[in-house]
Short mmCIF file of C-alpha atoms in Angstrom, two decimals:
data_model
loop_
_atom_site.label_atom_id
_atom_site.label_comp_id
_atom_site.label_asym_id
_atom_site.label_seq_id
_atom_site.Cartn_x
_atom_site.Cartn_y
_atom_site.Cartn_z
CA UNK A 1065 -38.04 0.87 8.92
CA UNK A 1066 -35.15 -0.09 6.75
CA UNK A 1067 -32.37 1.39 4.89
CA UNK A 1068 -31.91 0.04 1.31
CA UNK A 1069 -28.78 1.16 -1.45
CA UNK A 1070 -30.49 1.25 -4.85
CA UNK A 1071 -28.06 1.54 -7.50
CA UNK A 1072 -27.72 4.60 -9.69
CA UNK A 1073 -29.13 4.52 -13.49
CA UNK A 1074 -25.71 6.71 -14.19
CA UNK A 1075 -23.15 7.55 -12.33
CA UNK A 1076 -22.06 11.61 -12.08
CA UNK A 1077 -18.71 11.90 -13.74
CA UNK A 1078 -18.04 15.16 -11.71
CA UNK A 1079 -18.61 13.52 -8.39
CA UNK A 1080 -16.36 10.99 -9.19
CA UNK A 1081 -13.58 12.76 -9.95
CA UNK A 1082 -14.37 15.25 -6.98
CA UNK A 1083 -14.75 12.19 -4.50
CA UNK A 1084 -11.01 12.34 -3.06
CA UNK A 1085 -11.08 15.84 -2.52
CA UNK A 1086 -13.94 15.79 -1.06
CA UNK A 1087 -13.12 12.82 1.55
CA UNK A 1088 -9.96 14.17 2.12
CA UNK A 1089 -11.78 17.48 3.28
CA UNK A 1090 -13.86 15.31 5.11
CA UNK A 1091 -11.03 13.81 7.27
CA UNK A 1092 -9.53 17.37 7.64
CA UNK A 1093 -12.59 18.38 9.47
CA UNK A 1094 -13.21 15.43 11.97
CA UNK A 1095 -9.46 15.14 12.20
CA UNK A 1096 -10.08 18.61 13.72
CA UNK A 1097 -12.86 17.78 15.93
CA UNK A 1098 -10.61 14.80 17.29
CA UNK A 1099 -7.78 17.73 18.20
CA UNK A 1100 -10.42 19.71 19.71
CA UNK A 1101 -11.72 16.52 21.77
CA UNK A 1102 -7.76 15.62 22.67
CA UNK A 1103 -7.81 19.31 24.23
CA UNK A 1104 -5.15 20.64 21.20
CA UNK A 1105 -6.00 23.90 19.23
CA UNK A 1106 -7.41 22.19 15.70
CA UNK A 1107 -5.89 24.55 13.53
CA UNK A 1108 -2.11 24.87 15.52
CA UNK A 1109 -2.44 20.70 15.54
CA UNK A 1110 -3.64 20.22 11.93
CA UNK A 1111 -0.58 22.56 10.39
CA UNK A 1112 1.85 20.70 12.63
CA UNK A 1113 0.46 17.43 10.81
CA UNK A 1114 0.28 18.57 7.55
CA UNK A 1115 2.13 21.64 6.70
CA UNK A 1116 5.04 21.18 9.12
CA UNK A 1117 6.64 18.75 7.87
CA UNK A 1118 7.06 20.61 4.20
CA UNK A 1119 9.29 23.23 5.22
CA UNK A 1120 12.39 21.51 5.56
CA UNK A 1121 14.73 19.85 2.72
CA UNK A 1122 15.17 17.06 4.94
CA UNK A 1123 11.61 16.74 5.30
CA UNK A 1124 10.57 16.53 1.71
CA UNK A 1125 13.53 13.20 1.49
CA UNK A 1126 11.93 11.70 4.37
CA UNK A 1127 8.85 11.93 2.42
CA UNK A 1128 9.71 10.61 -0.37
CA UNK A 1129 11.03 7.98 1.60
CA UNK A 1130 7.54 7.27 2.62
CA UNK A 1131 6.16 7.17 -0.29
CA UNK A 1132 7.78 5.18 -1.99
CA UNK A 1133 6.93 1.62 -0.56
CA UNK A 1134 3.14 3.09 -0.96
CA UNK A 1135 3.16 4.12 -4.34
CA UNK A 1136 4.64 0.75 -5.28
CA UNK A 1137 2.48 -1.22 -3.20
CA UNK A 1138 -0.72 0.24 -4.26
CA UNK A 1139 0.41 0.29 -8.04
CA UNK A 1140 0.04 -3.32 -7.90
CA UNK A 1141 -2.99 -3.66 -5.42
CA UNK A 1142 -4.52 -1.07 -8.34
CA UNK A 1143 -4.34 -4.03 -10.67
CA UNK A 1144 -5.46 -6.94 -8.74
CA UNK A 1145 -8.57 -4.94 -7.46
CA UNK A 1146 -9.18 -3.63 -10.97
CA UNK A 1147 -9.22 -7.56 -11.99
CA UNK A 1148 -11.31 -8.20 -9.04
CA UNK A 1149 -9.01 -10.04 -6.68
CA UNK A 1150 -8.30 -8.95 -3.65
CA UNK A 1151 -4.85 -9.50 -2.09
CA UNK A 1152 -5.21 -7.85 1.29
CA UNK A 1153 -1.38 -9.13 2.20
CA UNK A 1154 0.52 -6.84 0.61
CA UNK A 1155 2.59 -6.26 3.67
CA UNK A 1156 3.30 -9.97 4.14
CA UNK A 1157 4.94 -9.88 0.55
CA UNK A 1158 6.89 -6.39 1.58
CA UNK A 1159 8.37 -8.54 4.49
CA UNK A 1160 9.31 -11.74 2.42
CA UNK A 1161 10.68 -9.44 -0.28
CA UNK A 1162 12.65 -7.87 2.25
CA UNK A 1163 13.83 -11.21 3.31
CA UNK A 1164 14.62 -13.05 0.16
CA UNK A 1165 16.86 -9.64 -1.03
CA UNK A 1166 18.77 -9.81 2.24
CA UNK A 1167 20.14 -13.26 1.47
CA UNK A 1168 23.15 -11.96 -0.42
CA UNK A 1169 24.60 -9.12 1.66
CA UNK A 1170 23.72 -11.61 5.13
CA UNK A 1171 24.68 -14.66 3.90
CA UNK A 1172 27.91 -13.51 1.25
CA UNK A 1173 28.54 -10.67 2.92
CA UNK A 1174 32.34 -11.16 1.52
CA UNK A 1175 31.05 -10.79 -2.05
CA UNK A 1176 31.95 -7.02 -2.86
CA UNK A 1177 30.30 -6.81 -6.47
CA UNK A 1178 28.32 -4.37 -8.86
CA UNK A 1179 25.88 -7.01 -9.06
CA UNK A 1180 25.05 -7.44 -5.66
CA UNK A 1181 22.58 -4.64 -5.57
CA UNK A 1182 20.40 -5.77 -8.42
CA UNK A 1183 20.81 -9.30 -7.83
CA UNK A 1184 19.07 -8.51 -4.48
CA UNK A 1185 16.32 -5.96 -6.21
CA UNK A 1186 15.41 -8.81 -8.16
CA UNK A 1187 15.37 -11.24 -5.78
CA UNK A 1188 12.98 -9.15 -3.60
CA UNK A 1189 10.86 -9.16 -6.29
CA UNK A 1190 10.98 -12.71 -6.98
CA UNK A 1191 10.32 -13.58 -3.71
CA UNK A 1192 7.28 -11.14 -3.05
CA UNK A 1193 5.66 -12.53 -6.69
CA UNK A 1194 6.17 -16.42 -5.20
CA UNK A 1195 4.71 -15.58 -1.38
CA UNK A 1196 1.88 -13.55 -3.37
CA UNK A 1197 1.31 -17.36 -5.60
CA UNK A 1198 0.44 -18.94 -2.47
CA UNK A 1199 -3.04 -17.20 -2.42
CA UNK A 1200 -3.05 -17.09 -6.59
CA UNK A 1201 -2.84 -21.19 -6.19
CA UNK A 1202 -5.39 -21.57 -3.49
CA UNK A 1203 -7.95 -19.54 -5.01
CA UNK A 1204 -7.45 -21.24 -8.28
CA UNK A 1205 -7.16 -24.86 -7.28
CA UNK A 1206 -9.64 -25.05 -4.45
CA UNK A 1207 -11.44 -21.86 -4.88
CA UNK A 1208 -10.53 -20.28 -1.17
CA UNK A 1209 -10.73 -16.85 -0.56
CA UNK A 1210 -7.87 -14.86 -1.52
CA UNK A 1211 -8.76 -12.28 1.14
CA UNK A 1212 -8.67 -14.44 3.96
CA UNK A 1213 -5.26 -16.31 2.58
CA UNK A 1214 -3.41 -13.28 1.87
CA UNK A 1215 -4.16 -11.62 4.95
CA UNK A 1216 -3.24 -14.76 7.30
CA UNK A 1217 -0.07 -14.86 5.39
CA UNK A 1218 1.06 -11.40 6.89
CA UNK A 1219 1.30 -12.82 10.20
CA UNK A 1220 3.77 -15.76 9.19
CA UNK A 1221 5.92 -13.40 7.30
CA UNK A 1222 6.44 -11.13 9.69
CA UNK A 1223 7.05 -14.43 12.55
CA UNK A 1224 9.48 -15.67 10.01
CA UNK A 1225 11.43 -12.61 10.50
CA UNK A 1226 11.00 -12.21 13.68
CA UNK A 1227 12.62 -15.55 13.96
CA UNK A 1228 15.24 -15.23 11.14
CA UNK A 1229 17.14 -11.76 13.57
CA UNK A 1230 16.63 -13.37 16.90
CA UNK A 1231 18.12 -16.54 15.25
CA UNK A 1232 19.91 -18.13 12.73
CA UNK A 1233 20.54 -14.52 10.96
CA UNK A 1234 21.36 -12.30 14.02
CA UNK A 1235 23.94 -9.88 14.18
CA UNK A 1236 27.08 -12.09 16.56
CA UNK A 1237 28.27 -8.96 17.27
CA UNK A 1238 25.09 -6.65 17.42
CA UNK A 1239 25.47 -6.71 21.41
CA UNK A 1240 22.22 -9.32 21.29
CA UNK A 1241 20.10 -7.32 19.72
CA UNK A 1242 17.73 -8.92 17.27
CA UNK A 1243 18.96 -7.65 14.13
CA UNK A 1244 21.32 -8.90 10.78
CA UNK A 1245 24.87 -7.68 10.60
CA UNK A 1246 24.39 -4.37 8.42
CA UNK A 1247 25.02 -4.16 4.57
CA UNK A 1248 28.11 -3.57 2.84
CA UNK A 1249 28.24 -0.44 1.01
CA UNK A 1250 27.80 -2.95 -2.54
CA UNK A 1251 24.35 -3.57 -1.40
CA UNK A 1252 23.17 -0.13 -0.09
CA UNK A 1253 20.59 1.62 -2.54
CA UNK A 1254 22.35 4.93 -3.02
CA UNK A 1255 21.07 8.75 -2.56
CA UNK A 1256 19.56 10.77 -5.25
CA UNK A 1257 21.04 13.71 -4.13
CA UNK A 1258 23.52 14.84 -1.27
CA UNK A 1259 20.89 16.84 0.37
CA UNK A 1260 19.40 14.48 2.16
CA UNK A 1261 18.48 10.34 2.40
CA UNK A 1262 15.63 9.89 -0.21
CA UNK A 1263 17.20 7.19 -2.40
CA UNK A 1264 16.28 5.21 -5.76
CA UNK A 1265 12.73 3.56 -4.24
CA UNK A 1266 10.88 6.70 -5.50
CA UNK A 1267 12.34 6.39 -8.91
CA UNK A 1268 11.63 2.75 -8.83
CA UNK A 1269 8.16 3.33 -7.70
CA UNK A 1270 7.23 6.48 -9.57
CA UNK A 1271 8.85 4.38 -13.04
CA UNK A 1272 6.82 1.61 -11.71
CA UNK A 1273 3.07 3.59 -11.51
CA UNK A 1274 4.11 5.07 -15.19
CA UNK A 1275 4.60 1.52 -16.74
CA UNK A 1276 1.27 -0.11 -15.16
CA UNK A 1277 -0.29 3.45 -16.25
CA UNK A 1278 0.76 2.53 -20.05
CA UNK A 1279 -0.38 -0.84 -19.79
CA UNK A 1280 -3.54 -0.45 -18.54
CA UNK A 1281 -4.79 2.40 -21.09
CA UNK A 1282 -2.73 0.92 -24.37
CA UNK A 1283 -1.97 -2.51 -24.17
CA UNK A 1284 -4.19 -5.82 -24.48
CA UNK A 1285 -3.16 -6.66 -21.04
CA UNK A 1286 -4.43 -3.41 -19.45
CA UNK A 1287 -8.01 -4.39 -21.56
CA UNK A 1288 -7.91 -7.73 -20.37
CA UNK A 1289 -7.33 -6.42 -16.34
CA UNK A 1290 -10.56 -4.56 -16.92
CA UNK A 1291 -12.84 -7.05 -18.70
CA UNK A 1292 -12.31 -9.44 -16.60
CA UNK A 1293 -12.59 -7.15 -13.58
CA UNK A 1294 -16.11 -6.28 -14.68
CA UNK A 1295 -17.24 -8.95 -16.12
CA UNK A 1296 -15.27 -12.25 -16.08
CA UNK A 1297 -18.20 -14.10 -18.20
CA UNK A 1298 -17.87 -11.47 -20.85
CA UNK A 1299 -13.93 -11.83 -20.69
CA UNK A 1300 -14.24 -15.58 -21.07
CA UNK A 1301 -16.55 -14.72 -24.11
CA UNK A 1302 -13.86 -12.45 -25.76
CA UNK A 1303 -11.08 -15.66 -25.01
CA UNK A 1304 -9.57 -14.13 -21.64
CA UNK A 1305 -9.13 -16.69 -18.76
CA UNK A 1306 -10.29 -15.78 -15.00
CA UNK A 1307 -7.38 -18.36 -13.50
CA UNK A 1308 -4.66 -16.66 -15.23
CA UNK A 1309 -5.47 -12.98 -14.40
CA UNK A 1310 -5.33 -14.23 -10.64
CA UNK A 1311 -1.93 -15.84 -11.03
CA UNK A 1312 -0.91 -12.23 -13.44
CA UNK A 1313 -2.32 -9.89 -11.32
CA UNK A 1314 -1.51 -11.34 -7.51
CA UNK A 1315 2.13 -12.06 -8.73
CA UNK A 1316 2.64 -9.06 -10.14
CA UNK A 1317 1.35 -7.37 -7.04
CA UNK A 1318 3.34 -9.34 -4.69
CA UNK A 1319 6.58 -8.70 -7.28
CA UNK A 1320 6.30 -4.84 -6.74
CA UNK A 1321 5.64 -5.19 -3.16
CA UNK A 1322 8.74 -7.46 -2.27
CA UNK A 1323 10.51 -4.78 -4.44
CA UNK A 1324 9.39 -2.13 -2.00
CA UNK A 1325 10.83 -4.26 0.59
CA UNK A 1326 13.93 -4.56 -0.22
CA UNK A 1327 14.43 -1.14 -1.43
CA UNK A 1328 12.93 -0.10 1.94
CA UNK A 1329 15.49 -2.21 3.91
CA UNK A 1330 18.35 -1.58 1.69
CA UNK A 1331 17.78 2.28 1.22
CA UNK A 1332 16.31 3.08 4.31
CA UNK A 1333 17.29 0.66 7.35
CA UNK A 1334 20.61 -1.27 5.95
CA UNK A 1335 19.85 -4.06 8.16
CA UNK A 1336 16.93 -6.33 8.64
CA UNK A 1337 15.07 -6.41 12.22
CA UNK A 1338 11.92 -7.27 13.75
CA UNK A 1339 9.58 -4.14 12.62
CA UNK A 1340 10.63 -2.72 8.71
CA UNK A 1341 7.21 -1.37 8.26
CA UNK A 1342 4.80 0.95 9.58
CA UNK A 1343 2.14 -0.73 7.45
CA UNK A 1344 2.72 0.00 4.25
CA UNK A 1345 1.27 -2.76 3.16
CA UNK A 1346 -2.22 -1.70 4.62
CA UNK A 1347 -1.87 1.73 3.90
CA UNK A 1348 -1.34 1.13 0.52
CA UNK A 1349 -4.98 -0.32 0.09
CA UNK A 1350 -5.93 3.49 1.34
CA UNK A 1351 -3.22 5.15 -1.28
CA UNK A 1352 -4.94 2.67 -4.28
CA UNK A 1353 -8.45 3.90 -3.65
CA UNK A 1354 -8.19 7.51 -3.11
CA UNK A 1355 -6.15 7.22 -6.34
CA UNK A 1356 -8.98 5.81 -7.97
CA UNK A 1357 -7.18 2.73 -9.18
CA UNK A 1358 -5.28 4.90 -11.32
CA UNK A 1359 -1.46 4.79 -11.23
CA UNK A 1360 -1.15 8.46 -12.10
CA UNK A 1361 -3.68 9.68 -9.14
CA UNK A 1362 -1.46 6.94 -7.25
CA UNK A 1363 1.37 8.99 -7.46
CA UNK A 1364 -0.40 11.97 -5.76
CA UNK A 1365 -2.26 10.00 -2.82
CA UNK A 1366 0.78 7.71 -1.92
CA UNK A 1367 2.72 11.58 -1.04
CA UNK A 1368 -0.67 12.34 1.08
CA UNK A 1369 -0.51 9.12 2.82
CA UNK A 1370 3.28 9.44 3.10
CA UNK A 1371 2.60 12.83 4.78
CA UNK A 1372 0.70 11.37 7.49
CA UNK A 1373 3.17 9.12 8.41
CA UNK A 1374 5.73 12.19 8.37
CA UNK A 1375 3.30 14.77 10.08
CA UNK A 1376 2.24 12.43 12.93
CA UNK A 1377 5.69 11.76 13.86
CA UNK A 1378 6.39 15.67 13.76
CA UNK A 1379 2.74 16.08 15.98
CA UNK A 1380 4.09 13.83 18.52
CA UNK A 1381 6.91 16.27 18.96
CA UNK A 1382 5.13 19.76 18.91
CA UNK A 1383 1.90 18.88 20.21
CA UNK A 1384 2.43 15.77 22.20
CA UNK A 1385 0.12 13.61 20.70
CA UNK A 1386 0.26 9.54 20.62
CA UNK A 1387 1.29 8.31 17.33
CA UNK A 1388 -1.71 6.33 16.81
CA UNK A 1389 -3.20 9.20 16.04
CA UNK A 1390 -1.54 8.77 12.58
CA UNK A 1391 -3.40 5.43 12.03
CA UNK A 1392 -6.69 7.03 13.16
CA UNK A 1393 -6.40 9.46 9.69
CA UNK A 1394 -5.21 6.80 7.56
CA UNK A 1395 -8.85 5.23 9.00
CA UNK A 1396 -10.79 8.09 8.19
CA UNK A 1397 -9.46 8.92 5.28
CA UNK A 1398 -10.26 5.35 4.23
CA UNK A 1399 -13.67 5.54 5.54
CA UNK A 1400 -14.61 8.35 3.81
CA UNK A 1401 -12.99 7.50 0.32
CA UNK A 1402 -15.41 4.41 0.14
CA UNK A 1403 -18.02 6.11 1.61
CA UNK A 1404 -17.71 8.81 -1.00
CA UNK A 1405 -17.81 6.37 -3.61
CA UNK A 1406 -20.66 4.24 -2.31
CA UNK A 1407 -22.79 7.64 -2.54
CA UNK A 1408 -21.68 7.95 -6.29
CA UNK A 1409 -22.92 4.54 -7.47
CA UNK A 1410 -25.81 4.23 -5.11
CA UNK A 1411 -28.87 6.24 -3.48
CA UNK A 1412 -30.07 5.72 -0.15
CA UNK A 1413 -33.45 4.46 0.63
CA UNK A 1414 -35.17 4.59 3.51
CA UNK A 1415 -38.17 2.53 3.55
CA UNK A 1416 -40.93 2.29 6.70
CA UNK A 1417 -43.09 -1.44 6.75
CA UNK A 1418 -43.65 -3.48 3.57
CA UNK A 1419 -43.90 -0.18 1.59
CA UNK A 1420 -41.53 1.04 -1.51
CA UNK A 1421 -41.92 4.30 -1.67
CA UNK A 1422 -38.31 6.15 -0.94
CA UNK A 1423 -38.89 8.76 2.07
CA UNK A 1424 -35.02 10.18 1.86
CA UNK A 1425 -32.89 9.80 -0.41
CA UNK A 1426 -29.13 11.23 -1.51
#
């Protein structure tokens, strides 16, 4: 016996659009059985995680907080996956954008300026579209895989900064503890509102999906992401050229996630140190496909991925639970998106000896 995935003659339009709902009931339910196996009441632990954390002002800014570094991140993974690279190191170009944006207010921390602030935004960026090139130029020149590059590159980012705050850019009077001297008030990103700490990121980010939302469904660009993304021997046929949608699409990706960076450091931290992400770079791969790929249902899935960060911080408080259980949704959620999906395009077979003949199908 054997299990085969025959592919679909058409795919149901309704299912697809009901697919994140339905895997994000999906993890609601075996997130409760996992309560219920921890020896928590499912129902007390699942509103602590997700319902909780709503019903404060403060709250909602730390939640837009969260999102933001997600929604940008998975804006641009959205447009390499829809061109069919994969650039798995998003948080590796989150770090180095975080890095390269932290030269000025570290380095010239004397330089009290209007331009410090944007000089740094767009140095972030720069530096996240350059680290993200690395993969871009590897895939192109010697045909590696961009997967396996982009991933690897995570782990020297985040060593490099390890070793920039417990070296040449720690704090001399920080009391020894590995971290930068903290920005000047120049190159904070500033507040939205007075009622709490959510600051410009979700602007950036939510101005960010819109654009990439325009440019995939009216301009040439957009076409050319999706032509090539389905067919790259069809795009070459209508003039479009494979190497430069990798070098387009992974820069562009690595430009809005060295963005997030530095607006996540500058906003959020005001210093650089050893850990300035949760894994937003890896969650955002989760936030891309239960948003379909589509900036707009983006939007809405980086808040419900923001939301687990934010409600497993408030479970470990009011239930006592460990805060892995945070990345243990994020899995399931992830599992069950893609699962979901695989369903729509394909039908199970399951096929006993040398025979054809379907005996279950889906």
């Amino acid at each position: 016996m054997r299990i085969e995935l025959e592919r679909r003659a058409g795919a149901s339009g309704l299912f697809a659009i009901v697919s994140p709902l339905l895997a994000l009931a999906l993890t609601l339910i075996f997130g409760a059985i996992m309560f219920w196996m921890l020896g928590k009441n499912p129902g007390h632990a699942l509103y602590s995680f997700f319902i909780e954390p709503l019903l404060e002002v403060w709250s909602l800014h730390e939640l837009a907080i969260k999102a933001a570094p997600l929604i940008l991140i998975a804006v641009g993974l959205a447009v390499c996956y829809r061109s069919n690279n994969w650039n798995i190191g998003a948080e590796g170009q989150f770090t180095i954008g975080a890095i390269t944006g932290s030269i000025l207010p570290i380095l010239v921390p004397q330089w009290h300026s209007v331009l410090v602030l944007p000089l740094m935004l767009i140095m972030g960026a720069i530096g996240g579209a350059v680290f993200a090139a690395i993969p871009a130029l590897l895939k192109t020149r010697f045909n590696t895989n961009e997967i396996l590059v982009s991933l690897m590159l995570v782990y020297i980012a985040q060593l490099f900064l390890d070793w920039l705050v417990r070296g040449l850019w720690r704090d001399p009077k920080g009391f020894n503890f590995p971290q930068s001297i903290s920005f000047s008030t120049e190159a904070v990103l500033p507040e939205i509102l007075s009622s709490g700490r959510a600051h410009w990121g979700i602007v950036f980010a939510l101005v960010a999906a819109v654009a990439i939302w325009f440019m995939m469904r009216f301009m040439l660009k957009g076409f050319e992401v999706s032509v090539l993304g389905r067919s790259e021997r069809a795009g070459r046929f209508a003039g479009f050229s494979g190497r430069r949608m990798v070098w387009f699409s992974m820069m562009l990706s690595g430009a809005l996630a060295g963005l997030a960076g530095i607006s996540e450091v500058s906003g959020s931290i005001g210093h650089l140190q050893p850990s300035i992400s949760p894994g937003y770079g890896f969650t955002a791969i989760i936030v891309a496909f239960l948003g379909r790929l589509n900036p707009l249902g983006i939007i809405a899935s980086g808040f419900v991925l923001a939301l687990t960060y934010l409600g497993g911080e408030a479970a470990q408080l009011s239930i006592g639970v460990s805060d892995k259980v945070t990345r243990v949704f994020q899995g399931l959620l992830l599992f069950f998106v893609l699962s979901c999906d695989t369903l729509i395009l394909y039908r199970v077979r399951v096929i006993f000896g040398a025979g054809r003949a379907p005996a279950a199908r889906s």
